[in-house]
Short mmCIF file of C-alpha atoms and ligand atoms in Angstrom, two decimals:
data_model
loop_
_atom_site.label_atom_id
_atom_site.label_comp_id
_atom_site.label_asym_id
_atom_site.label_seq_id
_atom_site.Cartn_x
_atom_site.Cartn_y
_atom_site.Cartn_z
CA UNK A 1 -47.49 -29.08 -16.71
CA UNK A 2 -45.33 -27.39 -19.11
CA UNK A 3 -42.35 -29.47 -20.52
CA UNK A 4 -39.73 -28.19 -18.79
CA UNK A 5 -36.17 -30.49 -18.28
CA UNK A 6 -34.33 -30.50 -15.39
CA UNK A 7 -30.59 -30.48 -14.53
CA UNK A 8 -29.04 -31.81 -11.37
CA UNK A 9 -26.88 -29.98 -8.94
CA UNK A 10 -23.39 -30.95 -7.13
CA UNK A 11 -26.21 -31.92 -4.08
CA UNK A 12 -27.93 -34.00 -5.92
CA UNK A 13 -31.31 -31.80 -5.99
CA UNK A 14 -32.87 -31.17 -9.56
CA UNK A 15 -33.59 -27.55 -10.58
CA UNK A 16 -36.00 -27.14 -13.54
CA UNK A 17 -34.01 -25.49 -16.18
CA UNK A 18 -36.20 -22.58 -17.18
CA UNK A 19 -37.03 -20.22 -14.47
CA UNK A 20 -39.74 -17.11 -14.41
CA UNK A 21 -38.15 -14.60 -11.62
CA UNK A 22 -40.13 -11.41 -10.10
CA UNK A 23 -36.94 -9.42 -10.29
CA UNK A 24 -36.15 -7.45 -13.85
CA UNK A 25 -39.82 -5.64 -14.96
CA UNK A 26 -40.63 -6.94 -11.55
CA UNK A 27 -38.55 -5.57 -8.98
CA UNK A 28 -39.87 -3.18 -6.25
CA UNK A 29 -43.56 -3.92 -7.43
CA UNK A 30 -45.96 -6.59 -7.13
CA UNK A 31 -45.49 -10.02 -8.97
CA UNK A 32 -48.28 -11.77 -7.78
CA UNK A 33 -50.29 -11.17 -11.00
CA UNK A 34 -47.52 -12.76 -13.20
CA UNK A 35 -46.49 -14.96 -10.73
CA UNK A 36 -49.64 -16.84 -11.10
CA UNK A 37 -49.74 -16.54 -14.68
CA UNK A 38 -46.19 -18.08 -15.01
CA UNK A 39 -47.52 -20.61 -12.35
CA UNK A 40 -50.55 -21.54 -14.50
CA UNK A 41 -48.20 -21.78 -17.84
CA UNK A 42 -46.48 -24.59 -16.03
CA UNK A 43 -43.15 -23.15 -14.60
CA UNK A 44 -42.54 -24.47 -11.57
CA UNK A 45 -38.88 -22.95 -10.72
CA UNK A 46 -40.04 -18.92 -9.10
CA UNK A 47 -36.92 -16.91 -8.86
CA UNK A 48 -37.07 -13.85 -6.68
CA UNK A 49 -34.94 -11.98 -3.66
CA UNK A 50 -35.39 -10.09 -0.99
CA UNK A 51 -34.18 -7.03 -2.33
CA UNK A 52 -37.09 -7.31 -5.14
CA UNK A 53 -39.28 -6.41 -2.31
CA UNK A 54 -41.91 -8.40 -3.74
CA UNK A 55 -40.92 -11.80 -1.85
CA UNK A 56 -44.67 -11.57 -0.26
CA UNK A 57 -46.02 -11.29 -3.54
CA UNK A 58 -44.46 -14.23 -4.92
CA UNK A 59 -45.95 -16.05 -1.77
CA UNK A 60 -49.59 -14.95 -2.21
CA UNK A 61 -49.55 -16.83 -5.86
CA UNK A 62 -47.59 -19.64 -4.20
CA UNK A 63 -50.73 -20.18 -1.21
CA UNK A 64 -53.05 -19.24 -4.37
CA UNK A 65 -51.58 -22.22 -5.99
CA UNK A 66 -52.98 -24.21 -3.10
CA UNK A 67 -51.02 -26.84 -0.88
CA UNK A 68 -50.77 -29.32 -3.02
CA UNK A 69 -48.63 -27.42 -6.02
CA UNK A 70 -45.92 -26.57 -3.12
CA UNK A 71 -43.42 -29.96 -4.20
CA UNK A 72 -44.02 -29.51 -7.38
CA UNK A 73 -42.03 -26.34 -7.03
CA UNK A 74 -38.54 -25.28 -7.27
CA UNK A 75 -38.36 -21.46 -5.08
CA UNK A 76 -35.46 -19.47 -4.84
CA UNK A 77 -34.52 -16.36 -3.06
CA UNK A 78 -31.62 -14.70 -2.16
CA UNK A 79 -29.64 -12.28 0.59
CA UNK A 80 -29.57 -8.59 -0.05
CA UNK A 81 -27.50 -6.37 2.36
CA UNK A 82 -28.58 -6.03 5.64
CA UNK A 83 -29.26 -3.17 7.65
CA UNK A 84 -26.91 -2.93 10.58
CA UNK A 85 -28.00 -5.27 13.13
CA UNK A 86 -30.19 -7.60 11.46
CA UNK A 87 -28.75 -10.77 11.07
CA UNK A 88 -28.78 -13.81 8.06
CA UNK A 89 -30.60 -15.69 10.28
CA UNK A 90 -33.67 -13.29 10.61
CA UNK A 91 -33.66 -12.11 6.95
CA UNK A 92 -33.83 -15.44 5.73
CA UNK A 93 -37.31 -16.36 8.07
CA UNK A 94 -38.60 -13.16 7.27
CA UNK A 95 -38.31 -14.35 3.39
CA UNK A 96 -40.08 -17.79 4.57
CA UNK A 97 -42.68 -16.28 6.25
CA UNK A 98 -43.27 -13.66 3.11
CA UNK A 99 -43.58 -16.40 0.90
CA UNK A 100 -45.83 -18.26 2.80
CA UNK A 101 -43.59 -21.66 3.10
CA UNK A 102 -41.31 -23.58 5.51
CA UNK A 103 -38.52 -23.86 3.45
CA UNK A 104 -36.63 -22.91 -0.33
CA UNK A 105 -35.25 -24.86 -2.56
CA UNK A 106 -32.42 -22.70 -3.04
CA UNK A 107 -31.07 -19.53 -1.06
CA UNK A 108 -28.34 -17.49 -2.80
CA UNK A 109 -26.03 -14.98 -1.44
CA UNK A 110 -27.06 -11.96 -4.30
CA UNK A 111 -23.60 -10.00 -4.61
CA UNK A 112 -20.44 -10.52 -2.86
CA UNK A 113 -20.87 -6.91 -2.63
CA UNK A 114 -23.68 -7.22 0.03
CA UNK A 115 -20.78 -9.58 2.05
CA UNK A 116 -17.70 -7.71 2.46
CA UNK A 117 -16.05 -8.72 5.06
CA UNK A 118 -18.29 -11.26 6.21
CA UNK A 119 -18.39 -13.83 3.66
CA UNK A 120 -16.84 -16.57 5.61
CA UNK A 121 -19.50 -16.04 8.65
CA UNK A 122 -22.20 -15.61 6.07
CA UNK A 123 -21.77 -18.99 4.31
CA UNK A 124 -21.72 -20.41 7.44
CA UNK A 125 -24.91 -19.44 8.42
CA UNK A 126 -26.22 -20.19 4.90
CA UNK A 127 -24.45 -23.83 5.14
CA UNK A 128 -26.56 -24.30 8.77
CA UNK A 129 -29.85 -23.46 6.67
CA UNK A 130 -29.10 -26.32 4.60
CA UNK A 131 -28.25 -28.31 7.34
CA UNK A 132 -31.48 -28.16 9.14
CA UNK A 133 -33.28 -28.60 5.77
CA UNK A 134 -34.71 -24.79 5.44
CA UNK A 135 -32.52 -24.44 2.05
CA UNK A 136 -32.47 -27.42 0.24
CA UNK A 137 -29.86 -26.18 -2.51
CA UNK A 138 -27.39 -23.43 -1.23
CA UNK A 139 -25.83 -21.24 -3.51
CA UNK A 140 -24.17 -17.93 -4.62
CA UNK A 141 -25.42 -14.76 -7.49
CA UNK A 142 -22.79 -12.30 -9.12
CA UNK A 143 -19.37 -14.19 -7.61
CA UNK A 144 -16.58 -13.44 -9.60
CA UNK A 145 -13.61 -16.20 -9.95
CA UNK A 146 -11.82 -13.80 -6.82
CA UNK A 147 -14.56 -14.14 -5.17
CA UNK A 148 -15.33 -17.62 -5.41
CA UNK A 149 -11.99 -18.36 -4.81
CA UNK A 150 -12.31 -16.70 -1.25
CA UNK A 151 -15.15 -18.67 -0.93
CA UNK A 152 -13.65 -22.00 -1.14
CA UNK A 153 -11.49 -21.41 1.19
CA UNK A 154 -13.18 -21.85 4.29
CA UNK A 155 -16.59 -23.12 2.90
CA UNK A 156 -17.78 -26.94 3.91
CA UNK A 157 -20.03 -27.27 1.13
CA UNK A 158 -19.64 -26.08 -2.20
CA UNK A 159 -22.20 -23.47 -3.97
CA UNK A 160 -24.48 -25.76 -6.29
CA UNK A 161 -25.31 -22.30 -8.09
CA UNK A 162 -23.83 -18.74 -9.59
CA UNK A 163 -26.19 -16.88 -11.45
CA UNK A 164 -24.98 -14.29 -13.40
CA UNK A 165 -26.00 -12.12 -15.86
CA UNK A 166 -25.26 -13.89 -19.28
CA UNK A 167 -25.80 -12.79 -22.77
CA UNK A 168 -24.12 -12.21 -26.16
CA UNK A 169 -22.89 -8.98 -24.88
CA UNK A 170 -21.67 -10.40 -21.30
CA UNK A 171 -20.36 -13.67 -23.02
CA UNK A 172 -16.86 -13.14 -23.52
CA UNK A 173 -16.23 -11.22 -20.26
CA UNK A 174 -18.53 -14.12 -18.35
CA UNK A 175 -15.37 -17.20 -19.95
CA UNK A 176 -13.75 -17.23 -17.04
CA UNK A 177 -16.06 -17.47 -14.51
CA UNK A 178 -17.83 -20.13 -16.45
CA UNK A 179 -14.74 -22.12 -16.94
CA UNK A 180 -14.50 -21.47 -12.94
CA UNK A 181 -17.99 -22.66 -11.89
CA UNK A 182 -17.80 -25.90 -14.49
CA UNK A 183 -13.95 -26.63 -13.26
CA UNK A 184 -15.80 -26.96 -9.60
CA UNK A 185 -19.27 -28.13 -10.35
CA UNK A 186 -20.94 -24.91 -9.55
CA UNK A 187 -23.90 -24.74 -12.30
CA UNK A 188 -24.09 -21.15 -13.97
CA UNK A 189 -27.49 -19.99 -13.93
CA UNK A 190 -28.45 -17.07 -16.69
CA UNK A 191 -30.41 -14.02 -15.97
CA UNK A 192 -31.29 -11.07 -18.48
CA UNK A 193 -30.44 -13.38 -21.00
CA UNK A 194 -32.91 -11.21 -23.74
CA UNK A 195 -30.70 -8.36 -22.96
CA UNK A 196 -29.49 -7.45 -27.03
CA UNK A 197 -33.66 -7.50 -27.78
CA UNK A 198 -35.05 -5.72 -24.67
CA UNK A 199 -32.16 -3.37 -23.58
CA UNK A 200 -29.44 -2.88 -26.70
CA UNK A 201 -31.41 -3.85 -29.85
CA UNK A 202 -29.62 -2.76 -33.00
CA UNK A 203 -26.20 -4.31 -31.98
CA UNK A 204 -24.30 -6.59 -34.01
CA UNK A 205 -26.09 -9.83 -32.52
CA UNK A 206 -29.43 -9.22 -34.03
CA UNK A 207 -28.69 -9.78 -38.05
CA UNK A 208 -27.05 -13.34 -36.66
CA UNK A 209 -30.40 -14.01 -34.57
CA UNK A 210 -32.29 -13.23 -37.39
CA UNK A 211 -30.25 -15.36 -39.80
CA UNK A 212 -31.00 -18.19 -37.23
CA UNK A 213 -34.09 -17.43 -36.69
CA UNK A 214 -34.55 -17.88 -40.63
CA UNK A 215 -33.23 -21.25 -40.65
CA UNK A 216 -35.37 -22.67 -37.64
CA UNK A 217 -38.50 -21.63 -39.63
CA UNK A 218 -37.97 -22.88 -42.75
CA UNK A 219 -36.18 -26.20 -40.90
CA UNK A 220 -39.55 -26.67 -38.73
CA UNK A 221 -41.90 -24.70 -41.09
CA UNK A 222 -43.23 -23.09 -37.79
CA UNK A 223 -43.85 -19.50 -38.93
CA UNK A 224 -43.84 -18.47 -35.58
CA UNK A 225 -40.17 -18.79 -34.52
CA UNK A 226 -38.95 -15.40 -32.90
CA UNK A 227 -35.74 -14.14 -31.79
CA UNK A 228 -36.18 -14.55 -28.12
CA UNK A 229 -36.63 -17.76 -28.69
CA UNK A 230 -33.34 -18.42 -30.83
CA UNK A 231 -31.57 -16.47 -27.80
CA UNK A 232 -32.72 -18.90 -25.29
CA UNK A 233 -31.43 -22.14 -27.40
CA UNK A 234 -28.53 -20.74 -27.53
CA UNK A 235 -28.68 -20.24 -23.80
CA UNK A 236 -29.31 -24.16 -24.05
CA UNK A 237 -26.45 -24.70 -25.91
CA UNK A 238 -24.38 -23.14 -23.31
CA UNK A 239 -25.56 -25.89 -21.32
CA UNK A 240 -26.79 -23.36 -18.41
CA UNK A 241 -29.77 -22.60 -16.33
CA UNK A 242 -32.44 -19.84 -17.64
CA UNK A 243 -33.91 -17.28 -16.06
CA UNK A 244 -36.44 -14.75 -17.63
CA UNK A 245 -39.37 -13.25 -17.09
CA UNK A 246 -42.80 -11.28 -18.23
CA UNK A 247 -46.41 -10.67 -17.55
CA UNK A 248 -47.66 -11.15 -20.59
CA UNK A 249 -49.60 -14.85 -21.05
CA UNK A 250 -48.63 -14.98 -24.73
CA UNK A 251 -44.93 -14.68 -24.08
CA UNK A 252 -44.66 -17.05 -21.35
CA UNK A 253 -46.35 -19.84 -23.89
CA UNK A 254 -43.19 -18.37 -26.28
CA UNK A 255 -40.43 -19.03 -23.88
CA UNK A 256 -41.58 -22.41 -22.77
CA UNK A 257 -41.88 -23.78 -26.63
CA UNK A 258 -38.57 -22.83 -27.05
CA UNK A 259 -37.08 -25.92 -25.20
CA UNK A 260 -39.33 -27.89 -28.68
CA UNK A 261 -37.49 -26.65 -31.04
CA UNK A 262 -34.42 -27.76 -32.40
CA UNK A 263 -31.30 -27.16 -30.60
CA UNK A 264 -29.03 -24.62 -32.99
CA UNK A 265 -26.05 -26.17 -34.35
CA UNK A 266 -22.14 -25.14 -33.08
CA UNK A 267 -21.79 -22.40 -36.25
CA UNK A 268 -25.09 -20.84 -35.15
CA UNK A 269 -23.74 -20.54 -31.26
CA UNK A 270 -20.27 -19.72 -32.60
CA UNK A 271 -21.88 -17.09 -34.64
CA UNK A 272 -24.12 -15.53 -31.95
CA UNK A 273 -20.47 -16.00 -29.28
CA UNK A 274 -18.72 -13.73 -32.23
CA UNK A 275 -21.06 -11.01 -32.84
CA UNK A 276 -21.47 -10.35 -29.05
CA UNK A 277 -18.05 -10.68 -28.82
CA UNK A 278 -17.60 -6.77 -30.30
CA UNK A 279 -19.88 -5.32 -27.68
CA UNK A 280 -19.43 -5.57 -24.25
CA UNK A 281 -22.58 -4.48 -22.35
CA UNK A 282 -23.83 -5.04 -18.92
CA UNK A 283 -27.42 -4.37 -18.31
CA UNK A 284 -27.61 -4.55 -14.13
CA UNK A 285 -25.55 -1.87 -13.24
CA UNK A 286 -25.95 -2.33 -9.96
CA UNK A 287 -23.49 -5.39 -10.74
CA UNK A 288 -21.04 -3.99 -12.15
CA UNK A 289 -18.52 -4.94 -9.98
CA UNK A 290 -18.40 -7.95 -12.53
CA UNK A 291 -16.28 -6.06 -14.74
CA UNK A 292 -13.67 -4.89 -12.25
CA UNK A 293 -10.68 -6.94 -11.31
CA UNK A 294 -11.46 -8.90 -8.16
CA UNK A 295 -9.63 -7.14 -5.17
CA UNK A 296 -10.54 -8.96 -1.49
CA UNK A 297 -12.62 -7.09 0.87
CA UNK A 298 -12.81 -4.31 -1.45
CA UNK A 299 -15.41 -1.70 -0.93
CA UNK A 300 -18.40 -1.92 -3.01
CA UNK A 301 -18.23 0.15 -6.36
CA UNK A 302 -20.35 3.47 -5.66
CA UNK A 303 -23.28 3.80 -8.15
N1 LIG B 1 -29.14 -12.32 -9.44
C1 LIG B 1 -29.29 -11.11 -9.95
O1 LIG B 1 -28.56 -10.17 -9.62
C2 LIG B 1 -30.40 -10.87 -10.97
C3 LIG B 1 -30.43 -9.67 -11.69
C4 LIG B 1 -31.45 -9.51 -12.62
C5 LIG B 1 -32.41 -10.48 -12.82
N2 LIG B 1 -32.37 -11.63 -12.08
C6 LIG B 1 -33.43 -12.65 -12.19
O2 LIG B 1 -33.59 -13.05 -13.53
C7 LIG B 1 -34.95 -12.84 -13.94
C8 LIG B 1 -35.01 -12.52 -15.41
O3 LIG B 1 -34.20 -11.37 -15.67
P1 LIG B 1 -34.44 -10.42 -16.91
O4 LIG B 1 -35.74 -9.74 -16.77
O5 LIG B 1 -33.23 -9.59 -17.06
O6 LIG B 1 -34.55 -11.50 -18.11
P2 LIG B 1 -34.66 -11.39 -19.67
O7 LIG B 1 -35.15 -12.71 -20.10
O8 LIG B 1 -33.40 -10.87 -20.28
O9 LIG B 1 -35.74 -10.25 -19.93
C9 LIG B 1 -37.09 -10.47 -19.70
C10 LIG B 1 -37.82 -9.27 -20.27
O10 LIG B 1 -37.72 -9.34 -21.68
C11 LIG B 1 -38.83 -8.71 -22.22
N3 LIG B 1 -38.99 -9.21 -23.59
C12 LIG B 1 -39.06 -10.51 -23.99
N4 LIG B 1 -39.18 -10.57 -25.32
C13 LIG B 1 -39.20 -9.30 -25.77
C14 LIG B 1 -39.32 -8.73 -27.06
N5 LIG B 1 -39.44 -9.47 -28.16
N6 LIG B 1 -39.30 -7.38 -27.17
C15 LIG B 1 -39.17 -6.60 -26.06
N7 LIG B 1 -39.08 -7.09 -24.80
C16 LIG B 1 -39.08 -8.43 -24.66
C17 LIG B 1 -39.97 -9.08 -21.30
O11 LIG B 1 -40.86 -8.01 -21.33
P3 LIG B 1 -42.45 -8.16 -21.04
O12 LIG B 1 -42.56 -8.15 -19.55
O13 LIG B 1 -42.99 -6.95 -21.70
O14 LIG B 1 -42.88 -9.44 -21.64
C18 LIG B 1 -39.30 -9.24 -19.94
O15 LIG B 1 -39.55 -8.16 -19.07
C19 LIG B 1 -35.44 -11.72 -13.05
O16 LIG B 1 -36.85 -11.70 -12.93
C20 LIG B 1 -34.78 -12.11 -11.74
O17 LIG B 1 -35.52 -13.13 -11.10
C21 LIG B 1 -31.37 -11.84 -11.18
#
């Protein structure tokens, strides 16, 4: 197994702190492929949703795996919106049954946007899953402060999670809502973390990542230091959980030697914090409701 480290959640459970997800490159197509690659590099924490539409793929590498593997595993997935009708309850077996397993680790809400309304009744029904043990860890994706804040209102147990997406280019406008989630022991996990190499390369961030980049190879003499890499220690630095992804063998063996290398010191974050700080790009559009001022019950922002 892969040396991944763990952190531990405001329920006590431990969530490895690099995660491969079948959403991203993934999403609407089969994972099973990379799944079982990522499996076989050693993660153990499988990130997906049931909007990815690839939840049964995920659970064909998962039975491939074989019985044994299964609590070894960390598996998350999380609530899209539901067609009229359908309720939590049967969305969230369906994803069991697709992924071949009797319960997750974690189960997220994906958007406040796919709530509106109905969050109260929805984390109640999430809180029940957790209650009868079918969702271990129970937690929330794309909450702004607003909604977090409606959230805590009537919830009985806290969200152990928020994932957002988190970069140098989503770093400044992310403060508060990290400030939020530490103030109330919600961990922040990161996705599309790669974004200023795989979606806006050329910005300001990538002289500063190179300059780092620089340093770590002639600190560790490892010649093959690369830029992702430097992006997800600084991830580490931010203290939060990762989440990336590929299907490529080579670059799964890249992001899991990153946690080896030496952490980069506060300048180098700092630096990385500053440059981002003169873009502001989000890559998920279909989340942008992150950069609009939190108004309750308000409609979902049309695409
Ligand atoms: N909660 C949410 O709303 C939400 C939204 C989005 C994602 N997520 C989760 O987070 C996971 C990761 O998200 P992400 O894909 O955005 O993460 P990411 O880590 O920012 O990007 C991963 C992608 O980076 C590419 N990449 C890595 N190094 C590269 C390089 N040097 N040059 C060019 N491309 C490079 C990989 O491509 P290759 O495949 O070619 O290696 C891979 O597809 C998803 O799978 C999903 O589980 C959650």
């Amino acid at each position: 197994m892969a040396n991944i480290g763990t952190k531990t959640l405001n329920d006590g459970a431990k969530i490895p702190a690099l995660g491969f997800g079948t959403g991203g490159a993934h999403f609407g197509k089969s994972a099973d492929a990379a799944a079982s690659l990522a499996i076989k590099a050693g993660f153990t924490h499988l990130d997906t949703a049931q909007a990815y539409q690839n939840e049964d793929s995920l659970g064909i590498s998962i039975a491939e795996a074989g019985p044994s593997i299964r609590p070894k595993l960390f598996i998350c997935t999380k609530l899209t919106l539901l067609p009229p009708g359908k309720s939590v309850r049967e969305a969230f077996l369906e994803s069991l049954k697709k992924l071949q397993i009797d319960y997750v680790d974690m189960f997220l809400i994906h958007s406040p946007m796919f709530v509106v309304g109905r969050m109260k009744e929805v984390w109640e029904e999430i809180e029940s899953f957790q209650k009868e043990g079918l969702a271990k860890t129970i937690g929330v994706s794309n909450f702004r402060v607003g909604d977090l804040e409606e959230l805590l209102k009537t919830a009985k147990v806290i969200p152990a999670v928020n994932q957002i997406e988190y970069h140098p280019y989503t770093a400044k406008s992310a403060q508060p809502i990290l400030e939020f989630n530490k103030k109330h022991g919600i961990a922040t996990e990161s996705y599309g973390g790669l974004t200023s190499i795989v979606k806006q390369p050329g910005g300001p961030v990538d002289p500063v990542v190179a300059k780092i980049r620089q340093r770590l190879i002639s600190t560790t003499g490892k010649q093959d230091i690369t830029d992702a890499q430097v992006l997800l220690k600084w991830l580490e630095a931010k203290d939060l959980i990762i989440l990336t992804t590929t299907s490529k063998w080579e670059r799964l063996q890249e992001y899991l030697a990153a946690s080896s290398l030496p952490p980069l010191t506060a300048e180098e974050v700092q630096a990385i914090d500053d440059a981002g700080s003169q873009v502001h790009f989000r890559r998920y559009q279909i989340m942008k409701h992150m950069d609009a001022p939190y108004v309750a019950n308000a409609p979902a922002p049309k695409l």
